[in-house]
mmCIF file of C-alpha atoms and ligand atoms in Angstrom:
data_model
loop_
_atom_site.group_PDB
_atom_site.id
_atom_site.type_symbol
_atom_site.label_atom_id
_atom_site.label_comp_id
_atom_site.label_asym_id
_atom_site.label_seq_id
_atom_site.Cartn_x
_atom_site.Cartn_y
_atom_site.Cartn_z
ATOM 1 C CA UNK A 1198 16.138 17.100 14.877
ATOM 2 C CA UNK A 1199 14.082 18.968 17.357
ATOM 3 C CA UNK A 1200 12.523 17.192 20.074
ATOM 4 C CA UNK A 1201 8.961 18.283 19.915
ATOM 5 C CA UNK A 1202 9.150 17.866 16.210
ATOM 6 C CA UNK A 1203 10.548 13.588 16.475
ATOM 7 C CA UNK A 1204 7.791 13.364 19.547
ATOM 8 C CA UNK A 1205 4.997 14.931 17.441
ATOM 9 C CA UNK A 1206 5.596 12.443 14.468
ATOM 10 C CA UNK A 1207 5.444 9.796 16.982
ATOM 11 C CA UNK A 1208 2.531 10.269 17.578
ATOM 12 C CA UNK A 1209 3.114 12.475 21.216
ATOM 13 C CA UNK A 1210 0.946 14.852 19.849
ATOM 14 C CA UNK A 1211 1.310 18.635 18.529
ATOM 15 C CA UNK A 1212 4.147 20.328 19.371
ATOM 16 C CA UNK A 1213 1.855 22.581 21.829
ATOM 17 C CA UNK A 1214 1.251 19.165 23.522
ATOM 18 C CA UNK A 1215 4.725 17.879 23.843
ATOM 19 C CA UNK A 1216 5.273 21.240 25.665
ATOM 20 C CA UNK A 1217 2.743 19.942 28.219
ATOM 21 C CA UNK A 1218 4.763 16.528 28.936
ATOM 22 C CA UNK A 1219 8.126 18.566 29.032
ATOM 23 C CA UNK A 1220 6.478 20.519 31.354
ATOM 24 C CA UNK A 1221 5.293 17.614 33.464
ATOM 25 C CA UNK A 1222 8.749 16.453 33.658
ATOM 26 C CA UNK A 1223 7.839 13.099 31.614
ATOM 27 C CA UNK A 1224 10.090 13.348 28.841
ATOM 28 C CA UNK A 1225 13.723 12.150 29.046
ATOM 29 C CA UNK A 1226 16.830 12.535 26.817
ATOM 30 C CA UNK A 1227 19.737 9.930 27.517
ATOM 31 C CA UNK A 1228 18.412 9.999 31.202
ATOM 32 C CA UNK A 1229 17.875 13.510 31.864
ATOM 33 C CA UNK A 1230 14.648 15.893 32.520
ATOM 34 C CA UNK A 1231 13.788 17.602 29.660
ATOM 35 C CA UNK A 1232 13.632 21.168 30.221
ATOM 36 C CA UNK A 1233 13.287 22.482 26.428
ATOM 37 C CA UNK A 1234 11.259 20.959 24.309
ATOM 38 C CA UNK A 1235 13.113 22.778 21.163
ATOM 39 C CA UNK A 1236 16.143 21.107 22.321
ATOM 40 C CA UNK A 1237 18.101 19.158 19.373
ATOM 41 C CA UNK A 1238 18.644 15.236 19.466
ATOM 42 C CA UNK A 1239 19.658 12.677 17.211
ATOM 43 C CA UNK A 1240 16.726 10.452 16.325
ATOM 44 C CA UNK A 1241 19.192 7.476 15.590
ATOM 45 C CA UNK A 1242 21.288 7.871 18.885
ATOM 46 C CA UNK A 1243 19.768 9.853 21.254
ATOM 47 C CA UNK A 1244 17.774 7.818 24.256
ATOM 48 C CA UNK A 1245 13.978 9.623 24.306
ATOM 49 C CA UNK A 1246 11.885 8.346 26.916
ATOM 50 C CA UNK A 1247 8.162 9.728 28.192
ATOM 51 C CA UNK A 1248 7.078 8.085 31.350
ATOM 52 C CA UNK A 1249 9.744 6.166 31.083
ATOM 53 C CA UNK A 1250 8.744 3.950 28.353
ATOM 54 C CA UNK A 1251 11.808 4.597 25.399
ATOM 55 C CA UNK A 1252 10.973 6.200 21.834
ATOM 56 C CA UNK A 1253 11.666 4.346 19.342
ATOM 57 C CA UNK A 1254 12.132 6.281 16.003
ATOM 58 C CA UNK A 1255 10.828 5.362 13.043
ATOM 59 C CA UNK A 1256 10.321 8.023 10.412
ATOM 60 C CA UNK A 1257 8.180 5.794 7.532
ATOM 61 C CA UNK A 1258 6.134 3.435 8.131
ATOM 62 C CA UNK A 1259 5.074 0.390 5.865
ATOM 63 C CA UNK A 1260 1.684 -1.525 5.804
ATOM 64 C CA UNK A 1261 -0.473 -4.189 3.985
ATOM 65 C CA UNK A 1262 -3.907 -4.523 3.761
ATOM 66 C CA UNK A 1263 -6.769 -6.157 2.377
ATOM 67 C CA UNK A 1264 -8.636 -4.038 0.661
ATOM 68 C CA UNK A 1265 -12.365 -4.506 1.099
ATOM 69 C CA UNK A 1266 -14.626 -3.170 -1.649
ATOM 70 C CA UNK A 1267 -16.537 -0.226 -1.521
ATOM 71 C CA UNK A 1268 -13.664 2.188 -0.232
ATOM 72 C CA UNK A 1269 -11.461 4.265 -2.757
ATOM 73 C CA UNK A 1270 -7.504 4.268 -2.709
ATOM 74 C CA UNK A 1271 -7.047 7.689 -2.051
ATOM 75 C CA UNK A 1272 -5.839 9.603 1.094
ATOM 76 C CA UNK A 1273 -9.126 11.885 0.939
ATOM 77 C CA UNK A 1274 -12.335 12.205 -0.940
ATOM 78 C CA UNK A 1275 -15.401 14.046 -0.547
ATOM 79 C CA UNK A 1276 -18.135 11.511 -1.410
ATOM 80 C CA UNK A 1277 -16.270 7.618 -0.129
ATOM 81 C CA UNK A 1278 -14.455 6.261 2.861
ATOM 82 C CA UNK A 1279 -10.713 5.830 1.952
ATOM 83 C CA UNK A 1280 -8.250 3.601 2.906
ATOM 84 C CA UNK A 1281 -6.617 5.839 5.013
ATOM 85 C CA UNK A 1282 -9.436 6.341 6.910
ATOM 86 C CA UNK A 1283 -9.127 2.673 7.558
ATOM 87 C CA UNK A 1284 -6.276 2.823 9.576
ATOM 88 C CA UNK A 1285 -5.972 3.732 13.219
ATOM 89 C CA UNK A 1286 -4.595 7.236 14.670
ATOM 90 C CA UNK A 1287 -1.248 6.074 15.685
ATOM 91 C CA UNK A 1288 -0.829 4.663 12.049
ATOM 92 C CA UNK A 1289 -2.507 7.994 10.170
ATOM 93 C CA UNK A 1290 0.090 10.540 11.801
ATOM 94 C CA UNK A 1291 2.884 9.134 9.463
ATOM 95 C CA UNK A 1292 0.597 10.506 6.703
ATOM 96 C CA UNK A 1293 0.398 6.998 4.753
ATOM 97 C CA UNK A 1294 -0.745 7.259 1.267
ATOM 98 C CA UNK A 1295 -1.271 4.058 -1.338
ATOM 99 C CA UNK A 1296 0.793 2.754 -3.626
ATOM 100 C CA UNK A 1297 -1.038 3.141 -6.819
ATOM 101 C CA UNK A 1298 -4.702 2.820 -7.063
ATOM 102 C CA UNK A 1299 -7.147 -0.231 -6.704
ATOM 103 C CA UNK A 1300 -10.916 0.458 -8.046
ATOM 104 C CA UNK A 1301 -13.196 1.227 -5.485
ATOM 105 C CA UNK A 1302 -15.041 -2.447 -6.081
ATOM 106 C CA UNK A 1303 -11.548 -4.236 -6.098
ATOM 107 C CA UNK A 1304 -10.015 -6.167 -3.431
ATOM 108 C CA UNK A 1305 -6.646 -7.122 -1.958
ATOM 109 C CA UNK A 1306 -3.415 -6.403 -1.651
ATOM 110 C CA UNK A 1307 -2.800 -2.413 -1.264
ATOM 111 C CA UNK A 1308 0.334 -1.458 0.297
ATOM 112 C CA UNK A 1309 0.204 1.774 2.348
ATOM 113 C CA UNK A 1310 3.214 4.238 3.086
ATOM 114 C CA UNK A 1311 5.099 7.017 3.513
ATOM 115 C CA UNK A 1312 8.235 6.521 1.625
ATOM 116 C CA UNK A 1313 7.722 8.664 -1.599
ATOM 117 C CA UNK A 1314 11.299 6.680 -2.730
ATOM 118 C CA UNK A 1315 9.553 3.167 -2.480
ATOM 119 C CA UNK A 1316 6.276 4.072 -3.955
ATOM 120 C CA UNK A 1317 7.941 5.549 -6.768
ATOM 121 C CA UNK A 1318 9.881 2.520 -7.633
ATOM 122 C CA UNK A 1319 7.200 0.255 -7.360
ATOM 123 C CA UNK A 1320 5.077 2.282 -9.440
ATOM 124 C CA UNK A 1321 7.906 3.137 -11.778
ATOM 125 C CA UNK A 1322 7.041 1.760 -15.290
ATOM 126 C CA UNK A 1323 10.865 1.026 -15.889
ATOM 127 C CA UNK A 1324 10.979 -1.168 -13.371
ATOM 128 C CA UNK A 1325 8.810 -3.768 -14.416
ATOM 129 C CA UNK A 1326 7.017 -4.815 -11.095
ATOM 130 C CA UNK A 1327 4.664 -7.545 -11.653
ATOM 131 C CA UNK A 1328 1.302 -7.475 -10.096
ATOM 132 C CA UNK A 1329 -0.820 -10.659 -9.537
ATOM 133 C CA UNK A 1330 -4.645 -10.817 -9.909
ATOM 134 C CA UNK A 1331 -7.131 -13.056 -9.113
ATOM 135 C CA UNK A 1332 -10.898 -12.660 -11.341
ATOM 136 C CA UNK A 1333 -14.186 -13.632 -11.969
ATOM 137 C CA UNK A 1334 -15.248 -13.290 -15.171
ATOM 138 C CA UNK A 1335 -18.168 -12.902 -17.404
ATOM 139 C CA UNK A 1336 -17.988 -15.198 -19.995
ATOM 140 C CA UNK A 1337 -15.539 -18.521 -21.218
ATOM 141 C CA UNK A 1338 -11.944 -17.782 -21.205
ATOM 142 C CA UNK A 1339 -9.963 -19.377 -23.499
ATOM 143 C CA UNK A 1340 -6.331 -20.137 -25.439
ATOM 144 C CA UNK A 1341 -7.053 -17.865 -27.723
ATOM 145 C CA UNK A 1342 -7.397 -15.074 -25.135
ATOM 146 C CA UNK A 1343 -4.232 -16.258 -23.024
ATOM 147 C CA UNK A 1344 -2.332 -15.940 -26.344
ATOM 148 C CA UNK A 1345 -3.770 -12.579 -26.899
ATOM 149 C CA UNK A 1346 -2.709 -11.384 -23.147
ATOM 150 C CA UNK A 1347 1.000 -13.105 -24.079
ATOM 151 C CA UNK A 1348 1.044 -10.740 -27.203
ATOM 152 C CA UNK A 1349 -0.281 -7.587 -25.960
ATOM 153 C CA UNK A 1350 -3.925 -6.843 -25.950
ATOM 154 C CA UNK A 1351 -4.229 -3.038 -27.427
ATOM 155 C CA UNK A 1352 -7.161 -0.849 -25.393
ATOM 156 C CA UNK A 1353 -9.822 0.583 -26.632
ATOM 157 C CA UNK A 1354 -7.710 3.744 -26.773
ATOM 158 C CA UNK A 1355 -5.126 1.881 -28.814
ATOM 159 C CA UNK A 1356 -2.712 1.392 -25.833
ATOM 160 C CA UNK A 1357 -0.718 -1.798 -26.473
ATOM 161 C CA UNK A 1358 -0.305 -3.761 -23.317
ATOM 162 C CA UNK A 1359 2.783 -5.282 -22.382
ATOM 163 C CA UNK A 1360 2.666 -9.248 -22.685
ATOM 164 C CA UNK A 1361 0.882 -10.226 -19.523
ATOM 165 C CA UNK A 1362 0.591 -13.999 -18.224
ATOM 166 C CA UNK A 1363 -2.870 -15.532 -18.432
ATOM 167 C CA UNK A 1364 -3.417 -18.243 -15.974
ATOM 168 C CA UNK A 1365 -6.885 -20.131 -16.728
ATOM 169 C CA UNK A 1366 -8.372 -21.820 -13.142
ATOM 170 C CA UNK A 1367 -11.911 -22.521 -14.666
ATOM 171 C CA UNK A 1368 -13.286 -22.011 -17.811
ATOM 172 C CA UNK A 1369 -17.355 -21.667 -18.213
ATOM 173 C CA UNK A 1370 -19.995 -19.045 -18.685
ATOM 174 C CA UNK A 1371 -18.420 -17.768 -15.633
ATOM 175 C CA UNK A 1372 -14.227 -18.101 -15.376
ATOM 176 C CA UNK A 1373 -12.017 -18.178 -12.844
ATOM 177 C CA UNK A 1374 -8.584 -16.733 -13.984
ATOM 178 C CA UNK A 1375 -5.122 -15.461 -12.321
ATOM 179 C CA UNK A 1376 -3.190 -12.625 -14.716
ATOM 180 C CA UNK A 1377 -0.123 -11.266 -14.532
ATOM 181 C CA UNK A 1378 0.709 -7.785 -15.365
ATOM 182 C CA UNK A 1379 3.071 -5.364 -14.899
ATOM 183 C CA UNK A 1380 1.941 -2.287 -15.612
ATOM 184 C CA UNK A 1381 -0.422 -0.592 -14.053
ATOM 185 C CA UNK A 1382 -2.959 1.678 -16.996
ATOM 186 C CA UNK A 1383 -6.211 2.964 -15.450
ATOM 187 C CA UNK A 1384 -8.785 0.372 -15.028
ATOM 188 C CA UNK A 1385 -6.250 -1.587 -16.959
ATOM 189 C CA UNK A 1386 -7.231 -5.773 -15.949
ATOM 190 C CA UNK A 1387 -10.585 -4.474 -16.654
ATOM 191 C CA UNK A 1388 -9.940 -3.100 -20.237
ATOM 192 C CA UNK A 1389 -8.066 -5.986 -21.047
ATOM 193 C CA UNK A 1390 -10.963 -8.286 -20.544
ATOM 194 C CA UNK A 1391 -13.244 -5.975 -22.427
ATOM 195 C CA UNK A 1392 -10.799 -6.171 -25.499
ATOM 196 C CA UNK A 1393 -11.747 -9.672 -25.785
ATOM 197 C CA UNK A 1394 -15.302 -8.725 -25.008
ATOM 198 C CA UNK A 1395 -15.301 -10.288 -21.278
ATOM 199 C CA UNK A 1396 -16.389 -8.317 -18.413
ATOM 200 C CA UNK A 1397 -14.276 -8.539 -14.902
ATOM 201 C CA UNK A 1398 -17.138 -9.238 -12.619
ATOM 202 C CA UNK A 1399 -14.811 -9.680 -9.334
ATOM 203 C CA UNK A 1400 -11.013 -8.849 -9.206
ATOM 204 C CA UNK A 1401 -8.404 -8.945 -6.253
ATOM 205 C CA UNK A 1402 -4.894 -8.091 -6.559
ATOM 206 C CA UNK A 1403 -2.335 -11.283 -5.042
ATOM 207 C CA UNK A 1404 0.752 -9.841 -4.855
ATOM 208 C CA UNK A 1405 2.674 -6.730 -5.701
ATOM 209 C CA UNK A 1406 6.512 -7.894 -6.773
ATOM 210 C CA UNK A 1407 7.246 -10.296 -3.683
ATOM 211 C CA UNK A 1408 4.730 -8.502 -1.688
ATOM 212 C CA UNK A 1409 2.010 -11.017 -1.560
ATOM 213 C CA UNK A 1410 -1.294 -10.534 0.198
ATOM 214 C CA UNK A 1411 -1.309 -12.376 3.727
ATOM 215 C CA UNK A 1412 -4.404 -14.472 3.776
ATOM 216 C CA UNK A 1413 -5.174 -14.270 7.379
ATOM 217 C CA UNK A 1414 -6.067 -10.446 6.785
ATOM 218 C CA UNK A 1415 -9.394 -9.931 6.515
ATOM 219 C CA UNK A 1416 -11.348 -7.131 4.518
ATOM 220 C CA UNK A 1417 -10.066 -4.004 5.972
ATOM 221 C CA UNK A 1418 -7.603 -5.556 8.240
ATOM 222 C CA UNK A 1419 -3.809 -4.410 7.536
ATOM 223 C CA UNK A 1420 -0.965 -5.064 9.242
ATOM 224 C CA UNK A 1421 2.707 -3.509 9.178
ATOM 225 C CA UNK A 1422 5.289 -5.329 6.360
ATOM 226 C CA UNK A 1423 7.487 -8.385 8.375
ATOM 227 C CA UNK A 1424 11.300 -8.083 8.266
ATOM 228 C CA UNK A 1425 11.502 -10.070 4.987
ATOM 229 C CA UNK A 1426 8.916 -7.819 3.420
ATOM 230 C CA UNK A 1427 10.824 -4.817 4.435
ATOM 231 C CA UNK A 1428 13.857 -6.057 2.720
ATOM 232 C CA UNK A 1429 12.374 -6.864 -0.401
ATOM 233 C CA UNK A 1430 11.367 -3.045 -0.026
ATOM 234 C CA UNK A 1431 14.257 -1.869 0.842
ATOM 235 C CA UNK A 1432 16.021 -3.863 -2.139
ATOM 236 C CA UNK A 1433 13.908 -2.138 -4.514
ATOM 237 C CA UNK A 1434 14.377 1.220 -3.507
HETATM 238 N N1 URA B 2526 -7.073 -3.333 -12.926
HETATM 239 C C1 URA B 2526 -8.342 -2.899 -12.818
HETATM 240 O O1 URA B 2526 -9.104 -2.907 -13.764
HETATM 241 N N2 URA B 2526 -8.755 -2.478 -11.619
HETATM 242 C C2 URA B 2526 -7.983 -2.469 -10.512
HETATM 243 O O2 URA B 2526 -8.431 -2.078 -9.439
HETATM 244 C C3 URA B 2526 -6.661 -2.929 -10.657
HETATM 245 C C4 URA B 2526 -6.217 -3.346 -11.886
#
């Protein structure tokens, strides 16, 4: 790989500015001035240093956040704020995009990356990954609905869900619920609810397979995956 290309997607810049720190004398391959900044290294082996501090490689990058409401899971849009622009520069040059879509009003767990391979198997409807939801909903949950979410509730476009685990945590005029699903339809939780004429007045996603959302991040606040996250990711991949 070309070493204005690995410096640029770490963040070093463009290439026009990696130029500049070659040209400075502040870059360093395996302990020796740079001279060309075309010059070709191995981003596993080779030891890059600028100012002496060494380059550590890392072509994707993995992160969790909290969702806060009011922001759309998209990488750009012309009327809302997105989650990407959430995220600081040195995070945004690895082009992070999110793995599937929340609604703009939802909440919680959104995982952001670049790793095309991972997203696709977490998104991939053969592979089953179950996503956790917490809600607030209009109306009284009850059996009878939890049986209906076990059997498949069909859409309003006739979609039949896959069975999907109901989890009552309060039952009145306004319940608390946790579902299980693991597919991911547009608007789908929503949809459900209105098929047994309830309305989803507050939802925010738990977990994503074993990725669960780390309750010390606050709206907006992400943070990159921890070793044992990354396994799980790799696992899946
Ligand atoms: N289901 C929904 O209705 N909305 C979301 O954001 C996620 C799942």
């Amino acid at each position: 790989m070309r070493l204005d290309k690995l410096l640029a997607n770490m963040g070093f810049g463009s290439r026009k500015d990696v130029k500049a720190l070659v040209k400075g004398k502040r870059v360093t391959v395996d302990t020796k001035v740079v001279s060309d900044s075309g010059m070709q290294v191995d981003p596993e082996k080779s030891n890059v240093q600028v100012d002496g501090q060494k380059v550590v490689y890392k072509p994707f990058i993995y992160l969790m956040m909290n969702k806060p409401p009011g922001v759309v899971s998209a990488t750009e849009d012309n009327h809302d704020r997105t989650v990407v622009d959430l995220l600081r520069p040195e995070y945004q040059h690895y082009k992070p995009f999110p793995v599937g879509r929340l609604d703009k009003d939802t909440e919680g767990l959104l995982l952001l990356t670049n790793d095309g391979k991972l997203a696709h198997q977490l998104l991939s409807p053969k592979k089953d990954v179950e996503k956790t939801y917490y809600a607030k909903i209009l109306g009284i949950v009850t059996n009878k609905d939890v049986e209906a979410f076990l059997n498949g509730i069909q859409l309003e476009d006739g979609y039949v869900c896959k069975p999907a685990r109901l989890n009552i945590l309060t039952s009145n005029d306004q319940s608390e619920i946790e579902v299980a699903i693991s597919e991911g339809k547009f608007h789908q939780v929503k949809r459900m609810f209105e098929a047994v004429d309830k309305r989803v007045l507050y939802l925010k996603r738990l977990s994503m397979g074993e990725l669960e959302l780390d309750n010390t991040l606050k709206l907006g606040a992400y943070r990159e995956l921890n070793p044992e996250e990354l396994t799980y990711c790799q696992m899946i991949k």
